[in-house]
Every structure is written in structure tokens, then in C-alpha cells.
mmCIF file of C-alpha atoms in Angstrom:
data_model
loop_
_atom_site.group_PDB
_atom_site.id
_atom_site.type_symbol
_atom_site.label_atom_id
_atom_site.label_comp_id
_atom_site.label_asym_id
_atom_site.label_seq_id
_atom_site.Cartn_x
_atom_site.Cartn_y
_atom_site.Cartn_z
ATOM 1 C CA UNK Q 10 26.625 -12.379 11.475
ATOM 2 C CA UNK Q 11 23.606 -10.982 13.221
ATOM 3 C CA UNK Q 12 21.524 -8.115 11.890
ATOM 4 C CA UNK Q 13 18.518 -6.298 13.246
ATOM 5 C CA UNK Q 14 15.898 -4.580 11.118
ATOM 6 C CA UNK Q 15 13.199 -2.071 11.966
ATOM 7 C CA UNK Q 16 10.465 -0.656 9.833
ATOM 8 C CA UNK Q 17 9.203 1.719 8.893
ATOM 9 C CA UNK Q 18 12.077 4.162 9.233
ATOM 10 C CA UNK Q 19 9.747 7.124 9.616
ATOM 11 C CA UNK Q 20 6.035 7.391 10.273
ATOM 12 C CA UNK Q 21 3.598 10.285 10.593
ATOM 13 C CA UNK Q 22 0.273 9.339 12.121
ATOM 14 C CA UNK Q 23 -2.796 11.280 13.302
ATOM 15 C CA UNK Q 24 -3.851 11.225 16.935
ATOM 16 C CA UNK Q 25 -6.183 8.325 17.608
ATOM 17 C CA UNK Q 26 -4.872 6.118 14.811
ATOM 18 C CA UNK Q 27 -3.386 2.654 15.426
ATOM 19 C CA UNK Q 28 0.323 1.830 15.355
ATOM 20 C CA UNK Q 29 2.387 -1.184 14.444
ATOM 21 C CA UNK Q 30 6.184 -1.094 14.425
ATOM 22 C CA UNK Q 31 8.123 -4.191 13.556
ATOM 23 C CA UNK Q 32 11.546 -5.442 14.518
ATOM 24 C CA UNK Q 33 13.242 -8.592 13.272
ATOM 25 C CA UNK Q 34 16.602 -10.142 14.077
ATOM 26 C CA UNK Q 35 18.609 -12.405 11.802
ATOM 27 C CA UNK Q 36 21.513 -14.709 12.494
ATOM 28 C CA UNK Q 37 20.737 -15.692 16.063
ATOM 29 C CA UNK Q 38 18.179 -17.710 17.961
ATOM 30 C CA UNK Q 39 16.299 -17.119 21.191
ATOM 31 C CA UNK Q 40 17.516 -13.544 21.643
ATOM 32 C CA UNK Q 41 16.313 -11.205 24.356
ATOM 33 C CA UNK Q 42 14.443 -8.382 22.645
ATOM 34 C CA UNK Q 43 13.834 -4.814 23.792
ATOM 35 C CA UNK Q 44 11.793 -1.760 22.796
ATOM 36 C CA UNK Q 45 13.059 1.661 23.835
ATOM 37 C CA UNK Q 46 11.740 5.153 23.259
ATOM 38 C CA UNK Q 47 14.084 8.095 22.971
ATOM 39 C CA UNK Q 48 12.533 11.525 23.357
ATOM 40 C CA UNK Q 49 14.243 14.783 22.405
ATOM 41 C CA UNK Q 50 17.302 12.929 21.094
ATOM 42 C CA UNK Q 51 18.617 12.001 24.485
ATOM 43 C CA UNK Q 52 17.596 9.622 27.257
ATOM 44 C CA UNK Q 53 16.506 6.058 26.549
ATOM 45 C CA UNK Q 54 13.386 4.737 28.199
ATOM 46 C CA UNK Q 55 12.921 0.964 28.225
ATOM 47 C CA UNK Q 56 9.326 0.187 27.262
ATOM 48 C CA UNK Q 57 9.218 -3.619 26.933
ATOM 49 C CA UNK Q 58 11.521 -6.568 26.938
ATOM 50 C CA UNK Q 59 11.084 -10.207 26.066
ATOM 51 C CA UNK Q 60 13.071 -13.316 26.884
ATOM 52 C CA UNK Q 61 11.055 -15.633 24.637
ATOM 53 C CA UNK Q 62 8.030 -16.105 22.407
ATOM 54 C CA UNK Q 63 4.924 -14.732 24.065
ATOM 55 C CA UNK Q 64 6.880 -13.543 27.117
ATOM 56 C CA UNK Q 65 6.654 -9.778 27.445
ATOM 57 C CA UNK Q 66 7.564 -7.575 30.399
ATOM 58 C CA UNK Q 67 6.212 -4.044 30.450
ATOM 59 C CA UNK Q 68 8.455 -1.525 32.115
ATOM 60 C CA UNK Q 69 6.192 1.514 32.278
ATOM 61 C CA UNK Q 70 2.424 1.959 32.133
ATOM 62 C CA UNK Q 71 1.518 3.504 28.831
ATOM 63 C CA UNK Q 72 -0.574 3.561 25.729
ATOM 64 C CA UNK Q 73 1.554 0.942 23.986
ATOM 65 C CA UNK Q 74 1.749 -2.846 23.909
ATOM 66 C CA UNK Q 75 4.260 -5.349 22.580
ATOM 67 C CA UNK Q 76 4.046 -8.837 21.171
ATOM 68 C CA UNK Q 77 6.516 -11.506 20.153
ATOM 69 C CA UNK Q 78 4.751 -13.864 17.777
ATOM 70 C CA UNK Q 79 7.968 -15.498 16.560
ATOM 71 C CA UNK Q 80 11.392 -16.059 18.085
ATOM 72 C CA UNK Q 81 13.042 -13.208 16.192
ATOM 73 C CA UNK Q 82 10.122 -10.852 15.698
ATOM 74 C CA UNK Q 83 9.082 -8.126 18.101
ATOM 75 C CA UNK Q 84 6.138 -5.820 17.446
ATOM 76 C CA UNK Q 85 5.200 -2.565 19.156
ATOM 77 C CA UNK Q 86 1.548 -1.563 18.879
ATOM 78 C CA UNK Q 87 -1.033 0.937 19.933
ATOM 79 C CA UNK Q 88 -4.767 1.015 19.374
ATOM 80 C CA UNK Q 89 -5.018 4.815 19.602
ATOM 81 C CA UNK Q 90 -1.983 7.060 19.392
ATOM 82 C CA UNK Q 91 -1.517 10.083 21.609
ATOM 83 C CA UNK Q 92 0.554 13.180 20.861
ATOM 84 C CA UNK Q 93 2.912 12.107 23.641
ATOM 85 C CA UNK Q 94 3.708 8.886 21.757
ATOM 86 C CA UNK Q 95 5.893 10.851 19.333
ATOM 87 C CA UNK Q 96 9.541 9.938 19.542
ATOM 88 C CA UNK Q 97 12.319 7.752 18.245
ATOM 89 C CA UNK Q 98 11.660 4.061 18.837
ATOM 90 C CA UNK Q 99 14.579 1.697 19.063
ATOM 91 C CA UNK Q 100 14.564 -2.072 19.045
ATOM 92 C CA UNK Q 101 17.521 -3.989 20.462
ATOM 93 C CA UNK Q 102 18.545 -7.585 20.934
ATOM 94 C CA UNK Q 103 20.858 -9.318 23.348
ATOM 95 C CA UNK Q 104 22.248 -12.858 23.244
ATOM 96 C CA UNK Q 105 21.246 -13.264 26.874
ATOM 97 C CA UNK Q 106 24.692 -14.345 27.989
ATOM 98 C CA UNK Q 107 26.488 -12.906 31.003
ATOM 99 C CA UNK Q 108 27.748 -9.830 29.218
ATOM 100 C CA UNK Q 109 24.306 -8.199 28.799
ATOM 101 C CA UNK Q 110 25.484 -6.367 25.691
ATOM 102 C CA UNK Q 111 22.688 -5.090 23.477
ATOM 103 C CA UNK Q 112 22.680 -4.396 19.753
ATOM 104 C CA UNK Q 113 20.371 -1.793 18.345
ATOM 105 C CA UNK Q 114 18.341 -1.425 15.191
ATOM 106 C CA UNK Q 115 18.272 1.743 13.080
ATOM 107 C CA UNK Q 116 15.161 3.114 14.802
ATOM 108 C CA UNK Q 117 11.745 4.430 13.735
ATOM 109 C CA UNK Q 118 10.940 8.127 13.949
ATOM 110 C CA UNK Q 119 7.249 8.455 14.891
ATOM 111 C CA UNK Q 120 5.470 11.789 14.693
ATOM 112 C CA UNK Q 121 1.903 11.972 15.962
ATOM 113 C CA UNK Q 122 -0.018 15.015 14.739
ATOM 114 C CA UNK O 5 16.593 5.503 42.083
ATOM 115 C CA UNK O 6 20.112 6.545 41.212
ATOM 116 C CA UNK O 7 20.971 7.635 37.690
ATOM 117 C CA UNK O 8 23.985 6.877 35.549
ATOM 118 C CA UNK O 9 25.373 10.383 35.116
ATOM 119 C CA UNK O 10 27.190 12.023 32.247
ATOM 120 C CA UNK O 11 27.855 15.612 31.349
ATOM 121 C CA UNK O 12 25.555 16.782 28.566
ATOM 122 C CA UNK O 13 27.979 18.421 26.171
ATOM 123 C CA UNK O 14 31.621 18.342 25.164
ATOM 124 C CA UNK O 15 33.253 20.400 22.441
ATOM 125 C CA UNK O 16 36.748 19.685 21.136
ATOM 126 C CA UNK O 17 38.905 20.688 18.209
ATOM 127 C CA UNK O 18 39.669 18.218 15.474
ATOM 128 C CA UNK O 19 42.897 16.395 16.268
ATOM 129 C CA UNK O 20 42.621 16.899 20.039
ATOM 130 C CA UNK O 21 41.726 14.166 22.505
ATOM 131 C CA UNK O 22 38.204 13.881 23.895
ATOM 132 C CA UNK O 23 37.424 12.530 27.330
ATOM 133 C CA UNK O 24 33.843 11.591 28.110
ATOM 134 C CA UNK O 25 33.057 10.788 31.725
ATOM 135 C CA UNK O 26 30.425 8.644 33.369
ATOM 136 C CA UNK O 27 29.499 7.912 36.967
ATOM 137 C CA UNK O 28 27.663 4.637 37.363
ATOM 138 C CA UNK O 29 25.704 3.301 40.274
ATOM 139 C CA UNK O 30 26.450 -0.338 41.017
ATOM 140 C CA UNK O 31 29.900 -1.251 42.261
ATOM 141 C CA UNK O 32 29.184 -4.906 41.479
ATOM 142 C CA UNK O 33 28.554 -4.292 37.766
ATOM 143 C CA UNK O 34 30.459 -6.913 35.782
ATOM 144 C CA UNK O 35 30.630 -5.208 32.401
ATOM 145 C CA UNK O 36 30.363 -1.539 31.514
ATOM 146 C CA UNK O 37 29.635 -0.309 28.016
ATOM 147 C CA UNK O 38 30.098 2.653 25.737
ATOM 148 C CA UNK O 39 27.682 3.286 22.883
ATOM 149 C CA UNK O 40 27.781 5.872 20.082
ATOM 150 C CA UNK O 41 24.684 7.359 18.467
ATOM 151 C CA UNK O 42 25.003 9.380 15.286
ATOM 152 C CA UNK O 43 22.133 11.718 14.326
ATOM 153 C CA UNK O 44 19.003 9.857 13.323
ATOM 154 C CA UNK O 45 20.566 6.434 13.893
ATOM 155 C CA UNK O 46 20.462 3.648 16.425
ATOM 156 C CA UNK O 47 23.062 3.081 19.110
ATOM 157 C CA UNK O 48 26.296 1.388 18.120
ATOM 158 C CA UNK O 49 28.232 -0.618 20.686
ATOM 159 C CA UNK O 50 31.700 0.926 20.701
ATOM 160 C CA UNK O 51 33.469 -0.990 23.409
ATOM 161 C CA UNK O 52 33.074 -2.534 26.821
ATOM 162 C CA UNK O 53 35.255 -3.215 29.823
ATOM 163 C CA UNK O 54 35.119 -6.033 32.296
ATOM 164 C CA UNK O 55 35.087 -4.991 35.928
ATOM 165 C CA UNK O 56 38.379 -6.711 36.762
ATOM 166 C CA UNK O 57 40.194 -4.401 34.351
ATOM 167 C CA UNK O 58 41.126 -0.796 34.940
ATOM 168 C CA UNK O 59 41.983 0.055 31.348
ATOM 169 C CA UNK O 60 41.181 -1.182 27.887
ATOM 170 C CA UNK O 61 42.570 0.219 24.651
ATOM 171 C CA UNK O 62 41.116 -0.338 21.210
ATOM 172 C CA UNK O 63 42.758 1.719 18.466
ATOM 173 C CA UNK O 64 41.849 5.364 19.180
ATOM 174 C CA UNK O 65 39.609 4.454 22.101
ATOM 175 C CA UNK O 66 40.789 4.059 25.678
ATOM 176 C CA UNK O 67 38.424 3.100 28.466
ATOM 177 C CA UNK O 68 39.425 3.785 32.058
ATOM 178 C CA UNK O 69 37.602 2.292 35.010
ATOM 179 C CA UNK O 70 37.839 3.429 38.618
ATOM 180 C CA UNK O 71 35.751 0.967 40.585
ATOM 181 C CA UNK O 72 36.341 2.675 43.906
ATOM 182 C CA UNK O 73 34.769 5.881 42.651
ATOM 183 C CA UNK O 74 32.380 4.121 40.225
ATOM 184 C CA UNK O 75 33.815 6.270 37.454
ATOM 185 C CA UNK O 76 34.159 5.284 33.835
ATOM 186 C CA UNK O 77 35.729 7.344 31.081
ATOM 187 C CA UNK O 78 36.132 7.096 27.326
ATOM 188 C CA UNK O 79 39.084 8.788 25.725
ATOM 189 C CA UNK O 80 39.104 9.315 21.954
ATOM 190 C CA UNK O 81 42.528 10.142 20.581
ATOM 191 C CA UNK O 82 42.954 12.348 17.502
ATOM 192 C CA UNK O 83 39.258 13.225 17.456
ATOM 193 C CA UNK O 84 37.751 13.540 13.980
ATOM 194 C CA UNK O 85 34.584 15.205 12.709
ATOM 195 C CA UNK O 86 33.115 11.736 12.236
ATOM 196 C CA UNK O 87 33.317 11.274 15.994
ATOM 197 C CA UNK O 88 30.611 13.913 16.488
ATOM 198 C CA UNK O 89 27.747 12.004 18.098
ATOM 199 C CA UNK O 90 26.050 11.293 21.396
ATOM 200 C CA UNK O 91 27.938 8.857 23.610
ATOM 201 C CA UNK O 92 26.172 6.737 26.202
ATOM 202 C CA UNK O 93 27.665 4.690 28.971
ATOM 203 C CA UNK O 94 25.648 1.760 30.284
ATOM 204 C CA UNK O 95 25.738 -0.715 33.140
ATOM 205 C CA UNK O 96 23.699 -3.842 33.871
ATOM 206 C CA UNK O 97 20.424 -3.011 35.559
ATOM 207 C CA UNK O 98 20.796 -3.498 39.299
ATOM 208 C CA UNK O 99 17.564 -5.469 39.462
ATOM 209 C CA UNK O 100 18.873 -8.045 36.982
ATOM 210 C CA UNK O 101 16.883 -9.413 34.077
ATOM 211 C CA UNK O 102 19.354 -8.886 31.237
ATOM 212 C CA UNK O 103 18.610 -5.187 31.085
ATOM 213 C CA UNK O 104 20.922 -2.205 30.865
ATOM 214 C CA UNK O 105 20.729 1.175 32.527
ATOM 215 C CA UNK O 106 21.923 3.896 30.188
ATOM 216 C CA UNK O 107 23.463 7.205 31.073
ATOM 217 C CA UNK O 108 21.963 10.494 30.004
ATOM 218 C CA UNK O 109 24.327 10.761 27.048
ATOM 219 C CA UNK O 110 27.111 13.218 26.207
ATOM 220 C CA UNK O 111 26.889 15.122 22.958
ATOM 221 C CA UNK O 112 30.365 15.454 21.464
ATOM 222 C CA UNK O 113 30.881 18.242 18.970
ATOM 223 C CA UNK O 114 34.098 18.271 16.989
ATOM 224 C CA UNK O 115 35.064 21.642 15.582
ATOM 225 C CA UNK O 116 37.477 22.316 12.742
#
């Protein structure tokens, strides 16, 4: 069966520091991968998605970047965090078939102080 | 653009039925989804319905689809305290690309 991991689970970082969040998927190959941010425990904002290694689509202009160095690894990064980067970051994968269903990781709670 | 709309809050008593409603945007959506998010956790895919169906039942969950009105609902029978969570409906993004558009989420509170 497929599983998706995210780490760290929680992170407190000062403004201006760098960021690296990691997401890995097991039990599938060539998944579509997604990074979302959820602010104030409600709406989901799609940040990036990827259909393959090195193929990243950015959905909104922002202070963040994403990379996919391996088939089942998706990394969210920033060179200098802003206060507004605080939130709950969710990684998801999809098999890319016609159903479009997505499966989510446990999330990372980021607090920028 | 149009939003996938849900009411923000719903409060029910334990043992009652809960009905969570969603209005989606694209009448050509093939699959529609319901997700559950417990506090501090990721989203869990609860169920989905294919657009050629008008009802799907899975144990305590019943999904109703009204394509004419672009209305989707999730009924939870015999609601338990463990059902307290935020529920999101989702539809395929109208621009394609294997993306989903999520609703605003409905927070369900189950009271004793």
C-alpha cells in the first residue's frame, strides 16, 4: 500500500532563516505531487505541483520554491522566511489517473517568529 | 473565479444525522470528493462519487449528487464525537492538470 511522509511535523523558525520541508511517497511510482498551505485551519491554497522529476509548476508568486530531485521526493524551500509564511503545509500525491483523487500527508506546522 | 462553497459550521447532537452541503462549479466534473480533516492532521479521503451516479452509500456515509443544481451533500448517520472535524468537498480543477479545487470546509461539531 502507498504511504506518504512529511517532516518535520512542527517547526519554529526566525524571520529571515532558510526553510526545507520534505515529503516522500512509498509504494507507487511516477506520482503527481502537490504542496498546499492551509492558513487559519481552513482553506487550502495550492502552492506547487509536479508531474515528474524536475517538473514543477508554481501556482502563486511567493517566497517559496519547490524541487523534485527524485521520483517520490518533493521538497519545499525558502531562502529567507517571512512572517506570512507561517501556516500548515500539506503534501499530497495522486496516481495521475482519471479520478484525480489526492492523498495527503500528515502536514508540517510552521511558525515563523 | 467561482468558488466551491460550503457552510462554515454545523453543530449536531451525538446520534443524530449530519448533512454537510457543497455547491461546486463545473457541471462537467467527472468525480467529486469528500475529505475529512481532524485537528492538526492531514486530509483523509472519505469517499467520492462519479458524476453518472446520484447517490452512493458507504456504511454511515451517504453522498447525494444533484448535477442540475451542482449540489453535493454528505450525510453522516448516527453521528459520533469522533466525526468532529472539518469536511471538505473537492472537484477537479476546471483548467485541468490533475488538480483539485477544494471547498472552504465545514467544521462539524458533535455535542453530547
